[in-house]
Amino acid sequence: MGRSSFWLMGALGDTDVAELAPLAVPAIEATAAWSTAVGTWSRWERDAARGGGAVTVWREDGYNTEAVLHLYNMVNDSAFDAMDTTGKLHVMDWWDRLDTDTVEPFFESVRKDNPVAALFHGLGPERAALLPGWVGDAVFPADEVRRRLPAAEAALAVSGAERERALARIDDWPGEKEAEALLDGPLRVWRETAEAGLGLLASRIWH
């Protein structure tokens, strides 16, 4: 059986954030700063512009296009996955600390693929660039969650014809996932976490 990519987002108290952030935030920022990540994001923007806002997913022979593989590889680099592999930090231990009584976490898994890649394909690069953190990974204290909520809203609050187009694109991306849950769940957690005055953890790993 192939592994699955997990994406979990939930609320943490600021005491926990203060303990986690010194390890996680530099790793997330370093991953975002890799020249390969920066170059691949620029290539995604160019490929999406040629495709009317999104890359073409399938070739005529039924295989994925080269543009899809580039987007997948960019989104697949996770600071939390790297830290878990080296034993520096095991993020599942932090998932156990989430304040699930106040905010129900968002969780999505896709076998042999990546839920953030599917979401980004649905949103397109212009909206995806507004999402705080780096391709689904983030650690913020409560004041930063409130301050960055408008950016999360700008990235994720799609409606009308744009929403239908985003959902169709998510459905078209490889792997089994719930398109509406993937589009709506992260923003719900952002809003509820900000309202509760809590910090936020968003993290992706393969398992």
CSV table of N, CA, C and O in Angstrom, one decimal, residues 72-181:
chain,number,residue,atom,x,y,z
A,72,TYR,N,3.1,19.6,-7.7
A,72,TYR,CA,3.1,18.6,-6.7
A,72,TYR,C,4.4,18.6,-5.9
A,72,TYR,O,4.5,18.6,-4.7
A,73,ASN,N,5.6,18.6,-6.6
A,73,ASN,CA,6.9,18.6,-6.0
A,73,ASN,C,7.1,19.8,-5.1
A,73,ASN,O,7.7,19.7,-4.0
A,74,MET,N,6.7,21.0,-5.5
A,74,MET,CA,6.8,22.2,-4.7
A,74,MET,C,6.0,22.1,-3.4
A,74,MET,O,6.6,22.3,-2.3
A,75,VAL,N,4.8,21.7,-3.5
A,75,VAL,CA,3.9,21.6,-2.4
A,75,VAL,C,4.3,20.4,-1.5
A,75,VAL,O,4.1,20.5,-0.3
A,76,ASN,N,5.0,19.4,-2.0
A,76,ASN,CA,5.3,18.3,-1.2
A,76,ASN,C,6.4,18.5,-0.3
A,76,ASN,O,6.6,17.7,0.7
A,77,ASP,N,7.2,19.5,-0.4
A,77,ASP,CA,8.3,19.8,0.5
A,77,ASP,C,7.8,20.4,1.8
A,77,ASP,O,7.3,21.5,1.8
A,78,SER,N,7.8,19.6,2.9
A,78,SER,CA,7.2,20.0,4.2
A,78,SER,C,8.3,20.1,5.2
A,78,SER,O,9.0,19.1,5.4
A,79,ALA,N,8.4,21.2,5.9
A,79,ALA,CA,9.3,21.3,7.0
A,79,ALA,C,9.1,20.3,8.1
A,79,ALA,O,10.0,19.7,8.7
A,80,PHE,N,7.8,20.1,8.4
A,80,PHE,CA,7.4,19.1,9.4
A,80,PHE,C,7.8,17.7,9.1
A,80,PHE,O,8.3,16.9,9.9
A,81,ASP,N,7.7,17.4,7.8
A,81,ASP,CA,8.1,16.0,7.3
A,81,ASP,C,9.6,15.9,7.5
A,81,ASP,O,10.0,14.8,7.9
A,82,ALA,N,10.3,16.9,7.1
A,82,ALA,CA,11.8,16.8,7.2
A,82,ALA,C,12.2,16.7,8.7
A,82,ALA,O,13.1,15.9,9.0
A,83,MET,N,11.6,17.5,9.6
A,83,MET,CA,11.9,17.4,11.0
A,83,MET,C,11.6,16.0,11.6
A,83,MET,O,12.3,15.5,12.5
A,84,ASP,N,10.5,15.5,11.1
A,84,ASP,CA,10.0,14.2,11.6
A,84,ASP,C,11.0,13.1,11.2
A,84,ASP,O,11.4,12.2,12.0
A,85,THR,N,11.5,13.2,10.0
A,85,THR,CA,12.5,12.2,9.4
A,85,THR,C,13.8,12.2,10.2
A,85,THR,O,14.4,11.2,10.5
A,86,THR,N,14.2,13.4,10.6
A,86,THR,CA,15.5,13.5,11.3
A,86,THR,C,15.3,13.4,12.8
A,86,THR,O,16.3,13.3,13.6
A,87,GLY,N,14.1,13.3,13.3
A,87,GLY,CA,13.9,13.2,14.8
A,87,GLY,C,13.9,14.5,15.5
A,87,GLY,O,13.9,14.5,16.7
A,88,LYS,N,14.0,15.6,14.8
A,88,LYS,CA,14.1,16.9,15.5
A,88,LYS,C,12.8,17.3,16.1
A,88,LYS,O,12.8,17.9,17.2
A,89,LEU,N,11.7,16.9,15.5
A,89,LEU,CA,10.4,17.3,16.0
A,89,LEU,C,9.4,16.3,15.4
A,89,LEU,O,9.4,16.0,14.2
A,90,HIS,N,8.5,15.7,16.2
A,90,HIS,CA,7.5,14.8,15.8
A,90,HIS,C,6.2,15.5,15.9
A,90,HIS,O,5.6,15.7,17.0
A,91,VAL,N,5.6,16.0,14.8
A,91,VAL,CA,4.5,16.9,14.8
A,91,VAL,C,3.2,16.2,15.4
A,91,VAL,O,2.3,16.8,15.9
A,92,MET,N,3.1,14.8,15.2
A,92,MET,CA,2.0,14.1,15.7
A,92,MET,C,1.9,14.3,17.2
A,92,MET,O,0.8,14.3,17.8
A,93,ASP,N,3.0,14.5,17.9
A,93,ASP,CA,2.9,14.7,19.4
A,93,ASP,C,2.2,16.0,19.6
A,93,ASP,O,1.5,16.2,20.7
A,94,TRP,N,2.4,17.0,18.7
A,94,TRP,CA,1.7,18.3,18.9
A,94,TRP,C,0.3,18.3,18.5
A,94,TRP,O,-0.5,19.0,19.0
A,95,TRP,N,-0.1,17.4,17.6
A,95,TRP,CA,-1.5,17.2,17.3
A,95,TRP,C,-2.2,16.8,18.5
A,95,TRP,O,-3.4,17.1,18.7
A,96,ASP,N,-1.6,16.0,19.4
A,96,ASP,CA,-2.3,15.6,20.6
A,96,ASP,C,-2.5,16.7,21.5
A,96,ASP,O,-3.4,16.6,22.5
A,97,ARG,N,-1.8,17.9,21.4
A,97,ARG,CA,-2.0,19.0,22.2
A,97,ARG,C,-3.1,20.0,21.7
A,97,ARG,O,-3.4,21.0,22.4
A,98,LEU,N,-3.6,19.8,20.6
A,98,LEU,CA,-4.6,20.7,20.0
A,98,LEU,C,-5.8,20.9,20.9
A,98,LEU,O,-6.2,19.9,21.6
A,99,ASP,N,-6.3,22.1,21.0
A,99,ASP,CA,-7.5,22.4,21.8
A,99,ASP,C,-8.7,22.0,21.0
A,99,ASP,O,-9.4,22.8,20.4
A,100,THR,N,-9.0,20.7,21.0
A,100,THR,CA,-10.2,20.2,20.2
A,100,THR,C,-11.5,20.5,20.9
A,100,THR,O,-12.5,20.4,20.2
A,101,ASP,N,-11.5,20.9,22.1
A,101,ASP,CA,-12.8,21.3,22.8
A,101,ASP,C,-13.3,22.6,22.2
A,101,ASP,O,-14.5,22.8,22.1
A,102,THR,N,-12.4,23.5,21.9
A,102,THR,CA,-12.8,24.8,21.5
A,102,THR,C,-12.9,24.9,20.0
A,102,THR,O,-13.8,25.5,19.4
A,103,VAL,N,-12.0,24.3,19.2
A,103,VAL,CA,-12.0,24.3,17.8
A,103,VAL,C,-11.8,22.9,17.2
A,103,VAL,O,-10.8,22.3,17.5
A,104,GLU,N,-12.7,22.5,16.5
A,104,GLU,CA,-12.6,21.2,15.8
A,104,GLU,C,-11.5,21.3,14.7
A,104,GLU,O,-11.6,22.1,13.8
A,105,PRO,N,-10.5,20.4,14.8
A,105,PRO,CA,-9.4,20.5,13.8
A,105,PRO,C,-9.9,20.2,12.4
A,105,PRO,O,-10.9,19.4,12.3
A,106,PHE,N,-9.2,20.7,11.4
A,106,PHE,CA,-9.4,20.3,10.0
A,106,PHE,C,-8.4,19.2,9.7
A,106,PHE,O,-7.2,19.4,10.0
A,107,PHE,N,-8.8,18.1,9.1
A,107,PHE,CA,-7.9,17.0,8.7
A,107,PHE,C,-8.3,16.5,7.4
A,107,PHE,O,-9.5,16.2,7.1
A,108,GLU,N,-7.3,16.3,6.5
A,108,GLU,CA,-7.5,15.7,5.2
A,108,GLU,C,-6.3,14.9,4.9
A,108,GLU,O,-5.2,15.2,5.2
A,109,SER,N,-6.6,13.7,4.3
A,109,SER,CA,-5.5,12.8,3.8
A,109,SER,C,-5.8,12.4,2.4
A,109,SER,O,-7.0,12.2,2.1
A,110,VAL,N,-4.8,12.3,1.6
A,110,VAL,CA,-4.9,11.8,0.2
A,110,VAL,C,-3.9,10.7,0.0
A,110,VAL,O,-2.7,11.0,0.2
A,111,ARG,N,-4.3,9.6,-0.4
A,111,ARG,CA,-3.4,8.5,-0.6
A,111,ARG,C,-2.5,8.8,-1.9
A,111,ARG,O,-3.1,9.1,-3.0
A,112,LYS,N,-1.2,8.7,-1.7
A,112,LYS,CA,-0.3,8.8,-2.8
A,112,LYS,C,-0.3,10.2,-3.5
A,112,LYS,O,0.2,10.4,-4.6
A,113,ASP,N,-0.9,11.2,-2.8
A,113,ASP,CA,-0.9,12.5,-3.3
A,113,ASP,C,-1.0,13.5,-2.2
A,113,ASP,O,-0.9,13.1,-1.0
A,114,ASN,N,-1.3,14.8,-2.5
A,114,ASN,CA,-1.1,15.9,-1.5
A,114,ASN,C,-2.4,16.7,-1.4
A,114,ASN,O,-2.7,17.3,-2.5
A,115,PRO,N,-3.1,16.8,-0.3
A,115,PRO,CA,-4.3,17.7,-0.3
A,115,PRO,C,-4.0,19.1,-0.5
A,115,PRO,O,-4.9,19.8,-1.1
A,116,VAL,N,-2.8,19.6,-0.1
A,116,VAL,CA,-2.5,21.1,-0.3
A,116,VAL,C,-2.3,21.3,-1.8
A,116,VAL,O,-2.7,22.4,-2.3
A,117,ALA,N,-1.7,20.4,-2.5
A,117,ALA,CA,-1.6,20.5,-4.0
A,117,ALA,C,-2.9,20.6,-4.6
A,117,ALA,O,-3.1,21.5,-5.5
A,118,ALA,N,-3.9,19.8,-4.2
A,118,ALA,CA,-5.2,19.8,-4.8
A,118,ALA,C,-5.9,21.2,-4.5
A,118,ALA,O,-6.5,21.8,-5.4
A,119,LEU,N,-5.8,21.7,-3.3
A,119,LEU,CA,-6.3,23.0,-2.9
A,119,LEU,C,-5.7,24.1,-3.7
A,119,LEU,O,-6.4,25.0,-4.2
A,120,PHE,N,-4.4,24.1,-3.8
A,120,PHE,CA,-3.7,25.1,-4.5
A,120,PHE,C,-4.1,25.1,-6.0
A,120,PHE,O,-4.2,26.2,-6.6
A,121,HIS,N,-4.2,23.9,-6.6
A,121,HIS,CA,-4.7,23.8,-8.0
A,121,HIS,C,-6.1,24.5,-8.1
A,121,HIS,O,-6.3,25.2,-9.1
A,122,GLY,N,-6.9,24.2,-7.1
A,122,GLY,CA,-8.3,24.8,-7.1
A,122,GLY,C,-8.3,26.3,-7.0
A,122,GLY,O,-9.0,27.0,-7.7
A,123,LEU,N,-7.4,26.8,-6.1
A,123,LEU,CA,-7.4,28.3,-5.9
A,123,LEU,C,-6.7,29.0,-7.0
A,123,LEU,O,-7.0,30.2,-7.3
A,124,GLY,N,-5.6,28.5,-7.5
A,124,GLY,CA,-4.7,29.2,-8.4
A,124,GLY,C,-3.7,29.9,-7.7
A,124,GLY,O,-3.8,30.2,-6.5
A,125,PRO,N,-2.6,30.3,-8.3
A,125,PRO,CA,-1.4,30.9,-7.6
A,125,PRO,C,-1.7,32.2,-7.0
A,125,PRO,O,-1.1,32.5,-6.0
A,126,GLU,N,-2.5,33.0,-7.6
A,126,GLU,CA,-2.8,34.4,-7.0
A,126,GLU,C,-3.4,34.3,-5.6
A,126,GLU,O,-3.0,35.0,-4.7
A,127,ARG,N,-4.4,33.5,-5.5
A,127,ARG,CA,-5.0,33.3,-4.2
A,127,ARG,C,-4.1,32.5,-3.2
A,127,ARG,O,-4.0,32.8,-2.1
A,128,ALA,N,-3.5,31.4,-3.7
A,128,ALA,CA,-2.7,30.6,-2.9
A,128,ALA,C,-1.6,31.4,-2.3
A,128,ALA,O,-1.2,31.1,-1.1
A,129,ALA,N,-1.0,32.4,-3.0
A,129,ALA,CA,0.1,33.2,-2.5
A,129,ALA,C,-0.3,34.0,-1.2
A,129,ALA,O,0.5,34.4,-0.5
A,130,LEU,N,-1.6,34.2,-1.0
A,130,LEU,CA,-2.1,35.0,0.1
A,130,LEU,C,-2.2,34.2,1.4
A,130,LEU,O,-2.3,34.8,2.5
A,131,LEU,N,-2.2,32.8,1.3
A,131,LEU,CA,-2.4,32.0,2.4
A,131,LEU,C,-1.2,32.1,3.4
A,131,LEU,O,-0.1,31.8,3.0
A,132,PRO,N,-1.4,32.5,4.6
A,132,PRO,CA,-0.2,32.7,5.5
A,132,PRO,C,0.5,31.3,5.7
A,132,PRO,O,-0.1,30.3,5.7
A,133,GLY,N,1.8,31.4,6.0
A,133,GLY,CA,2.6,30.2,6.1
A,133,GLY,C,3.2,29.8,4.8
A,133,GLY,O,3.3,30.7,3.9
A,134,TRP,N,3.7,28.6,4.7
A,134,TRP,CA,4.2,28.1,3.4
A,134,TRP,C,3.6,26.8,3.0
A,134,TRP,O,3.7,25.8,3.7
A,135,VAL,N,2.8,26.9,1.9
A,135,VAL,CA,2.1,25.7,1.4
A,135,VAL,C,1.5,24.8,2.4
A,135,VAL,O,1.7,23.6,2.3
A,136,GLY,N,0.7,25.3,3.3
A,136,GLY,CA,0.0,24.5,4.3
A,136,GLY,C,0.7,24.3,5.6
A,136,GLY,O,0.1,23.8,6.5
A,137,ASP,N,1.9,24.8,5.8
A,137,ASP,CA,2.6,24.7,7.1
A,137,ASP,C,2.6,26.1,7.7
A,137,ASP,O,3.0,27.1,7.1
A,138,ALA,N,2.3,26.2,9.0
A,138,ALA,CA,2.3,27.4,9.7
A,138,ALA,C,2.2,27.2,11.2
A,138,ALA,O,1.6,26.2,11.7
A,139,VAL,N,2.8,28.1,12.0
A,139,VAL,CA,2.7,28.2,13.4
A,139,VAL,C,2.6,29.6,13.8
A,139,VAL,O,3.5,30.4,13.6
A,140,PHE,N,1.4,30.0,14.4
A,140,PHE,CA,1.2,31.4,14.7
A,140,PHE,C,0.6,31.5,16.1
A,140,PHE,O,-0.3,30.8,16.5
A,141,PRO,N,1.1,32.5,17.0
A,141,PRO,CA,0.4,32.8,18.2
A,141,PRO,C,-0.9,33.5,17.9
A,141,PRO,O,-1.2,33.9,16.8
A,142,ALA,N,-1.7,33.7,19.0
A,142,ALA,CA,-3.1,34.2,18.9
A,142,ALA,C,-3.1,35.6,18.2
A,142,ALA,O,-4.0,35.8,17.3
A,143,ASP,N,-2.2,36.5,18.5
A,143,ASP,CA,-2.3,37.8,17.9
A,143,ASP,C,-2.0,37.8,16.4
A,143,ASP,O,-2.6,38.5,15.6
A,144,GLU,N,-1.1,36.8,16.0
A,144,GLU,CA,-0.8,36.7,14.6
A,144,GLU,C,-2.0,36.0,13.8
A,144,GLU,O,-2.2,36.4,12.7
A,145,VAL,N,-2.7,35.1,14.5
A,145,VAL,CA,-3.8,34.5,13.9
A,145,VAL,C,-4.9,35.6,13.6
A,145,VAL,O,-5.4,35.6,12.4
A,146,ARG,N,-5.1,36.5,14.5
A,146,ARG,CA,-6.1,37.5,14.3
A,146,ARG,C,-5.6,38.5,13.2
A,146,ARG,O,-6.4,38.9,12.3
A,147,ARG,N,-4.3,38.8,13.2
A,147,ARG,CA,-3.8,39.8,12.3
A,147,ARG,C,-3.8,39.2,10.9
A,147,ARG,O,-4.0,40.0,9.9
A,148,ARG,N,-3.5,37.9,10.7
A,148,ARG,CA,-3.5,37.3,9.4
A,148,ARG,C,-4.8,36.8,8.9
A,148,ARG,O,-4.8,36.2,7.8
A,149,LEU,N,-5.8,36.8,9.7
A,149,LEU,CA,-7.1,36.3,9.3
A,149,LEU,C,-7.6,36.9,8.0
A,149,LEU,O,-8.1,36.2,7.1
A,150,PRO,N,-7.5,38.2,7.8
A,150,PRO,CA,-7.9,38.8,6.5
A,150,PRO,C,-7.2,38.2,5.3
A,150,PRO,O,-7.8,38.0,4.2
A,151,ALA,N,-5.9,37.8,5.5
A,151,ALA,CA,-5.2,37.2,4.4
A,151,ALA,C,-5.7,35.8,4.1
A,151,ALA,O,-5.8,35.4,2.9
A,152,ALA,N,-6.0,35.1,5.2
A,152,ALA,CA,-6.6,33.7,5.0
A,152,ALA,C,-8.0,33.9,4.3
A,152,ALA,O,-8.3,33.0,3.5
A,153,GLU,N,-8.8,34.9,4.7
A,153,GLU,CA,-10.0,35.1,4.1
A,153,GLU,C,-9.8,35.4,2.6
A,153,GLU,O,-10.6,34.9,1.7
A,154,ALA,N,-8.9,36.2,2.2
A,154,ALA,CA,-8.6,36.6,0.8
A,154,ALA,C,-8.2,35.4,0.0
A,154,ALA,O,-8.5,35.3,-1.2
A,155,ALA,N,-7.5,34.4,0.7
A,155,ALA,CA,-7.1,33.2,-0.1
A,155,ALA,C,-8.2,32.2,-0.2
A,155,ALA,O,-8.3,31.6,-1.3
A,156,LEU,N,-9.0,32.1,0.8
A,156,LEU,CA,-9.9,30.9,0.8
A,156,LEU,C,-11.4,31.2,0.7
A,156,LEU,O,-12.1,30.2,0.4
A,157,ALA,N,-11.8,32.4,0.9
A,157,ALA,CA,-13.2,32.7,0.8
A,157,ALA,C,-13.7,33.0,-0.6
A,157,ALA,O,-13.8,34.1,-1.1
A,158,VAL,N,-13.9,31.9,-1.4
A,158,VAL,CA,-14.3,32.0,-2.8
A,158,VAL,C,-15.8,31.7,-2.8
A,158,VAL,O,-16.4,30.9,-2.0
A,159,SER,N,-16.5,32.4,-3.8
A,159,SER,CA,-18.0,32.2,-3.9
A,159,SER,C,-18.4,32.2,-5.3
A,159,SER,O,-17.6,32.5,-6.2
A,160,GLY,N,-19.7,31.9,-5.5
A,160,GLY,CA,-20.2,32.0,-6.9
A,160,GLY,C,-19.5,31.1,-7.9
A,160,GLY,O,-19.1,30.0,-7.6
A,161,ALA,N,-19.4,31.7,-9.1
A,161,ALA,CA,-18.8,30.9,-10.2
A,161,ALA,C,-17.3,30.5,-9.9
A,161,ALA,O,-16.9,29.5,-10.3
A,162,GLU,N,-16.6,31.4,-9.2
A,162,GLU,CA,-15.2,31.1,-8.8
A,162,GLU,C,-15.2,29.9,-7.9
A,162,GLU,O,-14.3,29.1,-8.0
A,163,ARG,N,-16.1,29.8,-7.0
A,163,ARG,CA,-16.1,28.6,-6.1
A,163,ARG,C,-16.4,27.4,-6.9
A,163,ARG,O,-15.7,26.3,-6.6
A,164,GLU,N,-17.3,27.4,-7.8
A,164,GLU,CA,-17.6,26.2,-8.5
A,164,GLU,C,-16.4,25.8,-9.4
A,164,GLU,O,-16.1,24.6,-9.5
A,165,ARG,N,-15.7,26.8,-9.9
A,165,ARG,CA,-14.5,26.5,-10.7
A,165,ARG,C,-13.4,25.9,-9.8
A,165,ARG,O,-12.8,24.9,-10.2
A,166,ALA,N,-13.3,26.4,-8.6
A,166,ALA,CA,-12.3,25.9,-7.7
A,166,ALA,C,-12.6,24.4,-7.3
A,166,ALA,O,-11.7,23.6,-7.3
A,167,LEU,N,-13.8,24.2,-7.0
A,167,LEU,CA,-14.2,22.8,-6.6
A,167,LEU,C,-14.0,21.8,-7.8
A,167,LEU,O,-13.6,20.7,-7.6
A,168,ALA,N,-14.3,22.3,-9.0
A,168,ALA,CA,-14.1,21.4,-10.1
A,168,ALA,C,-12.7,21.1,-10.3
A,168,ALA,O,-12.3,19.9,-10.7
A,169,ARG,N,-11.8,22.1,-10.1
A,169,ARG,CA,-10.4,21.8,-10.3
A,169,ARG,C,-9.9,20.9,-9.2
A,169,ARG,O,-9.0,20.0,-9.5
A,170,ILE,N,-10.3,21.1,-8.0
A,170,ILE,CA,-9.9,20.2,-6.9
A,170,ILE,C,-10.3,18.7,-7.2
A,170,ILE,O,-9.5,17.8,-7.0
A,171,ASP,N,-11.5,18.6,-7.7
A,171,ASP,CA,-12.0,17.2,-8.1
A,171,ASP,C,-11.1,16.6,-9.2
A,171,ASP,O,-10.9,15.4,-9.2
A,172,ASP,N,-10.6,17.5,-10.1
A,172,ASP,CA,-9.9,17.0,-11.2
A,172,ASP,C,-8.4,16.6,-10.8
A,172,ASP,O,-7.8,15.8,-11.5
A,173,TRP,N,-8.0,17.1,-9.7
A,173,TRP,CA,-6.6,16.8,-9.2
A,173,TRP,C,-6.5,15.3,-8.8
A,173,TRP,O,-7.5,14.8,-8.3
A,174,PRO,N,-5.4,14.6,-9.1
A,174,PRO,CA,-5.3,13.2,-8.7
A,174,PRO,C,-5.6,12.9,-7.2
A,174,PRO,O,-5.3,13.8,-6.4
A,175,GLY,N,-6.1,11.7,-6.9
A,175,GLY,CA,-6.3,11.3,-5.5
A,175,GLY,C,-7.7,11.6,-5.1
A,175,GLY,O,-8.4,12.4,-5.6
A,176,GLU,N,-8.1,10.8,-4.1
A,176,GLU,CA,-9.5,10.9,-3.6
A,176,GLU,C,-9.5,11.8,-2.4
A,176,GLU,O,-8.8,11.7,-1.5
A,177,LYS,N,-10.4,12.9,-2.5
A,177,LYS,CA,-10.5,13.8,-1.5
A,177,LYS,C,-11.9,14.5,-1.5
A,177,LYS,O,-12.6,14.3,-2.5
A,178,GLU,N,-12.3,15.1,-0.5
A,178,GLU,CA,-13.6,15.8,-0.4
A,178,GLU,C,-13.4,17.3,-0.8
A,178,GLU,O,-12.8,18.1,0.0
A,179,ALA,N,-13.8,17.7,-2.0
A,179,ALA,CA,-13.5,19.0,-2.5
A,179,ALA,C,-14.0,20.1,-1.6
A,179,ALA,O,-13.3,21.1,-1.3
A,180,GLU,N,-15.3,20.0,-1.2
A,180,GLU,CA,-15.9,21.1,-0.4
A,180,GLU,C,-15.2,21.2,1.0
A,180,GLU,O,-14.9,22.3,1.5
A,181,ALA,N,-14.9,20.0,1.6
A,181,ALA,CA,-14.2,20.0,2.9
A,181,ALA,C,-12.9,20.6,2.8
A,181,ALA,O,-12.4,21.4,3.7
